[in-house]
mmCIF file of C-alpha atoms in Angstrom:
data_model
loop_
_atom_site.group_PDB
_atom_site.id
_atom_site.type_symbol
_atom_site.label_atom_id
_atom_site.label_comp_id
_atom_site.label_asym_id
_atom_site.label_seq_id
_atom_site.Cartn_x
_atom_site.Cartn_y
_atom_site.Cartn_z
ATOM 1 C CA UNK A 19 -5.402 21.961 -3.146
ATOM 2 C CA UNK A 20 -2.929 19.543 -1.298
ATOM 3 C CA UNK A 21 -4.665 19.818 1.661
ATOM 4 C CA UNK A 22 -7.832 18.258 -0.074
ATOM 5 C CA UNK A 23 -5.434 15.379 -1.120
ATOM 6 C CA UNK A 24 -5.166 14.460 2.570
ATOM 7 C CA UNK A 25 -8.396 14.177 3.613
ATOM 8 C CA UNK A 26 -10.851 11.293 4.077
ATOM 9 C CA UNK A 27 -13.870 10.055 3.898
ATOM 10 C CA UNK A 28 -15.389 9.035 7.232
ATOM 11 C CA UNK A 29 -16.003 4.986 6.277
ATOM 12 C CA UNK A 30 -15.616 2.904 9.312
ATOM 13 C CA UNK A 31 -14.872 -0.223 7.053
ATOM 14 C CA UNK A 32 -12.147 1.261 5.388
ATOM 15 C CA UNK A 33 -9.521 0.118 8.653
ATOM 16 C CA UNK A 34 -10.561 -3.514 6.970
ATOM 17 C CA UNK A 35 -8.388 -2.829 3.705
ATOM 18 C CA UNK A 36 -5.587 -0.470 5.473
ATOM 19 C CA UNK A 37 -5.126 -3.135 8.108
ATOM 20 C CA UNK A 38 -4.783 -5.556 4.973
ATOM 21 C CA UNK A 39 -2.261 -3.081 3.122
ATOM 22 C CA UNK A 40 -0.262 -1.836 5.529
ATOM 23 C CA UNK A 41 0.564 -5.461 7.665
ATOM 24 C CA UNK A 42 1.128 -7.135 4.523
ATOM 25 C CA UNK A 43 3.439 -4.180 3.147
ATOM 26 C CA UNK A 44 5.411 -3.317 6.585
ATOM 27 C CA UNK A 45 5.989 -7.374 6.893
ATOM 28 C CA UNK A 46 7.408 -7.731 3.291
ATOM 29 C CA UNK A 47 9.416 -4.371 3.988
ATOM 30 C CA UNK A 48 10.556 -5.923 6.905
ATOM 31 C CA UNK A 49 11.524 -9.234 5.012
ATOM 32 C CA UNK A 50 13.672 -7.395 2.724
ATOM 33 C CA UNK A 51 16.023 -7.001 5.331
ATOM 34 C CA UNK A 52 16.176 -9.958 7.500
ATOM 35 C CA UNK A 53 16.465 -11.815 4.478
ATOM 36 C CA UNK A 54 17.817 -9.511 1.532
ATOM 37 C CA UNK A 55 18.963 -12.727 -0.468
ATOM 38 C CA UNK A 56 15.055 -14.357 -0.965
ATOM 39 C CA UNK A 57 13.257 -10.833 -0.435
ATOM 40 C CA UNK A 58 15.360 -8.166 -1.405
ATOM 41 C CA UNK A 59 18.397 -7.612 -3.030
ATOM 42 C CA UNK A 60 18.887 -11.352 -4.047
ATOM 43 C CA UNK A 61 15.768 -11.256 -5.540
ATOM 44 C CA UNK A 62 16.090 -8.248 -7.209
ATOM 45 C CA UNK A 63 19.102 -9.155 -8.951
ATOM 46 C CA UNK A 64 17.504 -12.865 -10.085
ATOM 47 C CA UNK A 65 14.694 -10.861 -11.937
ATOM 48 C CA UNK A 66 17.447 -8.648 -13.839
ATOM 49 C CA UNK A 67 16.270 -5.497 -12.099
ATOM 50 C CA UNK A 68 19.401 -2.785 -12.033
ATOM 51 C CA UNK A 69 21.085 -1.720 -8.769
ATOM 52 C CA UNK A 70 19.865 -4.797 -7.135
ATOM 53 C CA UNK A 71 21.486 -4.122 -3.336
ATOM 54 C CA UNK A 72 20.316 -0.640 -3.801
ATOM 55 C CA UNK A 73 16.630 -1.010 -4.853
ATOM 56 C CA UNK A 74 16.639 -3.888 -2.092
ATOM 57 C CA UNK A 75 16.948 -1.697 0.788
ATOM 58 C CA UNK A 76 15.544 1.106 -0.795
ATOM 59 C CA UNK A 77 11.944 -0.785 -1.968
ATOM 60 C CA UNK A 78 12.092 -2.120 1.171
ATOM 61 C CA UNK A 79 12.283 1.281 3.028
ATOM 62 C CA UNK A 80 9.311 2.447 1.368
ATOM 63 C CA UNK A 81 7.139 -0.943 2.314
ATOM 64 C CA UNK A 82 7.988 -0.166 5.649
ATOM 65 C CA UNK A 83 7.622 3.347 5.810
ATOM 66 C CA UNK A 84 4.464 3.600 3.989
ATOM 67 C CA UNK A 85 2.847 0.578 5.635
ATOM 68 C CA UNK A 86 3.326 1.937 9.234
ATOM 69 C CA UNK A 87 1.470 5.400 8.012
ATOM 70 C CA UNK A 88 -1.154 3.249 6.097
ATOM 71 C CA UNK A 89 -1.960 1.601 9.181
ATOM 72 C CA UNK A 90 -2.272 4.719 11.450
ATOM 73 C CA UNK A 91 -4.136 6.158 9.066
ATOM 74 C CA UNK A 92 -1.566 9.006 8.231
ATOM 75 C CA UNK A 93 -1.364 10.901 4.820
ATOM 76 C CA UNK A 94 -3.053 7.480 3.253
ATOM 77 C CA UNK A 95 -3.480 8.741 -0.441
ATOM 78 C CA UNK A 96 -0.106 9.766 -0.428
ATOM 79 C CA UNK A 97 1.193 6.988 1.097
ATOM 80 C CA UNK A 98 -0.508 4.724 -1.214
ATOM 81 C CA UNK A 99 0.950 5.839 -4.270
ATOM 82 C CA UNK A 100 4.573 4.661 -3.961
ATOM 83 C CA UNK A 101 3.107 0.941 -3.545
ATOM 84 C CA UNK A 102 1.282 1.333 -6.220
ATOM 85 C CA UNK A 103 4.408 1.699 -7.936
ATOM 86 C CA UNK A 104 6.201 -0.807 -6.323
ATOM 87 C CA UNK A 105 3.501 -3.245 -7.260
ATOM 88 C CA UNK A 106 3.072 -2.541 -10.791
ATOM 89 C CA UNK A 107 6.749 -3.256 -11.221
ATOM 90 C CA UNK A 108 6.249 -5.970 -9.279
ATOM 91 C CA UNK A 109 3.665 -7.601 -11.515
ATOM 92 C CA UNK A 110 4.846 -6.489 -15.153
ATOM 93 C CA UNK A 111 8.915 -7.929 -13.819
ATOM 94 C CA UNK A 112 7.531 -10.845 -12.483
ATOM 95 C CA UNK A 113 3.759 -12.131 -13.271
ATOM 96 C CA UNK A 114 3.535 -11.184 -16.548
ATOM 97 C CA UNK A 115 6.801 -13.019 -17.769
ATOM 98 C CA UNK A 116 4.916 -15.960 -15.463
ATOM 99 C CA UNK A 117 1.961 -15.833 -17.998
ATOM 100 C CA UNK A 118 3.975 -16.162 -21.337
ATOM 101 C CA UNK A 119 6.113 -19.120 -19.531
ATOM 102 C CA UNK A 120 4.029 -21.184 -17.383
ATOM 103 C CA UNK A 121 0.600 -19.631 -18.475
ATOM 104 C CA UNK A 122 -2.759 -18.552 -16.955
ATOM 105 C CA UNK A 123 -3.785 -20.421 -13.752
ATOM 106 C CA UNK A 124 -0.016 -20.636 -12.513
ATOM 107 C CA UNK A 125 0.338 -16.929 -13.123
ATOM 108 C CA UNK A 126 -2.686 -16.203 -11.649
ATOM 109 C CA UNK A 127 -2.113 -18.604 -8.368
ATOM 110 C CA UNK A 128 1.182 -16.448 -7.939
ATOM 111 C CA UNK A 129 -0.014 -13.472 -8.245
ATOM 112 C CA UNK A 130 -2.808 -13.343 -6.270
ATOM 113 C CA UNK A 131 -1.724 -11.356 -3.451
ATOM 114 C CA UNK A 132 -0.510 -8.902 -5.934
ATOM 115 C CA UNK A 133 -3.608 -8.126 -7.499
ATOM 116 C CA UNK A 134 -4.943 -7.744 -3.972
ATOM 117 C CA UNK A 135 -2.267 -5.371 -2.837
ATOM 118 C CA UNK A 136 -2.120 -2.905 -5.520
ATOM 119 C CA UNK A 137 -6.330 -3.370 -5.799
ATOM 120 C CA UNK A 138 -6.577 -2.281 -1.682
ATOM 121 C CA UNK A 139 -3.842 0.090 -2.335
ATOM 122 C CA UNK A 140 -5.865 2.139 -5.452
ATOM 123 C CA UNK A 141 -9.077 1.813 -2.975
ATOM 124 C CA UNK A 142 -6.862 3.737 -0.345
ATOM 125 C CA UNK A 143 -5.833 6.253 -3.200
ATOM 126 C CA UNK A 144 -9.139 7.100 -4.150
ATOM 127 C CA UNK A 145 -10.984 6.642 -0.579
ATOM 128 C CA UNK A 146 -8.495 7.870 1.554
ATOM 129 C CA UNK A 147 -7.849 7.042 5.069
ATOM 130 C CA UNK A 148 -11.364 6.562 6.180
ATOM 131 C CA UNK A 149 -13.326 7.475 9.716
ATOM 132 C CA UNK A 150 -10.665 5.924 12.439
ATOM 133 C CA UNK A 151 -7.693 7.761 10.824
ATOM 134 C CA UNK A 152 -5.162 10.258 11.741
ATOM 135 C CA UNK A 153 -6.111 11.888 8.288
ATOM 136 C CA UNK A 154 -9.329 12.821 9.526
ATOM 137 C CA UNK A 155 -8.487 13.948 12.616
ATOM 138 C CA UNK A 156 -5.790 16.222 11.251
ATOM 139 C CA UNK A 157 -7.527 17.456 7.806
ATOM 140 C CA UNK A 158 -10.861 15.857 8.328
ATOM 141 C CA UNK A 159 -13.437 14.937 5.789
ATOM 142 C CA UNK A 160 -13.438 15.620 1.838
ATOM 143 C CA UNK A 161 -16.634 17.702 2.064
ATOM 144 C CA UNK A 162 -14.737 20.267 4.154
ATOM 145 C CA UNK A 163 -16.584 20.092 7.448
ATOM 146 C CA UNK A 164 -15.727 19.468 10.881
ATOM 147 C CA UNK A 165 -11.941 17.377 11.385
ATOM 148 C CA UNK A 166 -12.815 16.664 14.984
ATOM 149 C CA UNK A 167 -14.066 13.134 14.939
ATOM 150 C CA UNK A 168 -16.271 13.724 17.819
ATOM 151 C CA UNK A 169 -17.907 16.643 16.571
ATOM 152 C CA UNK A 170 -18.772 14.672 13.553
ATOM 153 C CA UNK A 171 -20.049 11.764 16.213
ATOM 154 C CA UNK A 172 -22.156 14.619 18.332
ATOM 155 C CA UNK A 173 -23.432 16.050 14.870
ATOM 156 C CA UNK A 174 -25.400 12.757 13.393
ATOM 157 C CA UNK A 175 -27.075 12.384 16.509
#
């Protein structure tokens, strides 16, 4: 049953939206440290979240962590679901307050490359890796045929 959970489809278009998701994720990850007072911890703590320094480094871990293996294309659905997370919290700590105070359009405007982030992520959640992915080549596709991705190449011709 887990196994199932790690494999893919075989779209070629889906490298658009984990090239999207994972830069944007593994640079904001990345941010979190070089500047923990804008981007991580400092931030954190200006939003009233708890264990600030903590959830700083540790958030940021994850961004990085599950970027880089969004990118390659490795465990993808799994991979997806901690930014998920990160991005819901993200918009009901931060956008949502936004709404009440400054209202729709500004809220909106801010939060645009939320929406798009935890949108792309749920497509990776429910799509999977997609046809130039380590997923595939290691548990191949979700019908359960062939994971070599030549064999797949050799077998629509």
């Amino acid at each position: 049953m887990l196994e199932r959970f790690f494999k893919t489809n075989q779209e070629k278009t889906t490298l658009l939206i984990r090239i999207m998701v994972g830069a944007v994720f593994l640079s904001e990850g990345i941010q979190k440290y070089l500047y923990p007072e804008i981007r991580g911890a400092g931030r954190f703590e200006s939003i009233g979240l708890p264990m600030h320094e903590f959830l700083g480094y540790f958030v940021g871990g994850f961004e990085i962590i599950c970027g880089v293996l969004i990118l390659i294309g490795l465990a993808t659905r799994f991979s997806s679901i901690p930014l998920i997370a990160i991005m819901l919290v993200a918009i009901s700590s931060t956008k949502i307050p936004m709404l009440f105070e400054e209202g729709f359009w500004y809220m909106a405007h801010a939060a645009r490359t939320d929406f798009s982030m935890l949108i792309g992520s749920i497509f990776l959640l429910i799509k999977g890796g997609g046809y130039w992915s380590m997923d595939l080549k290691y548990w191949g596709k979700e019908n359960g045929k062939s994971s070599d991705m030549s064999a797949s190449k050799s077998s629509a011709s």
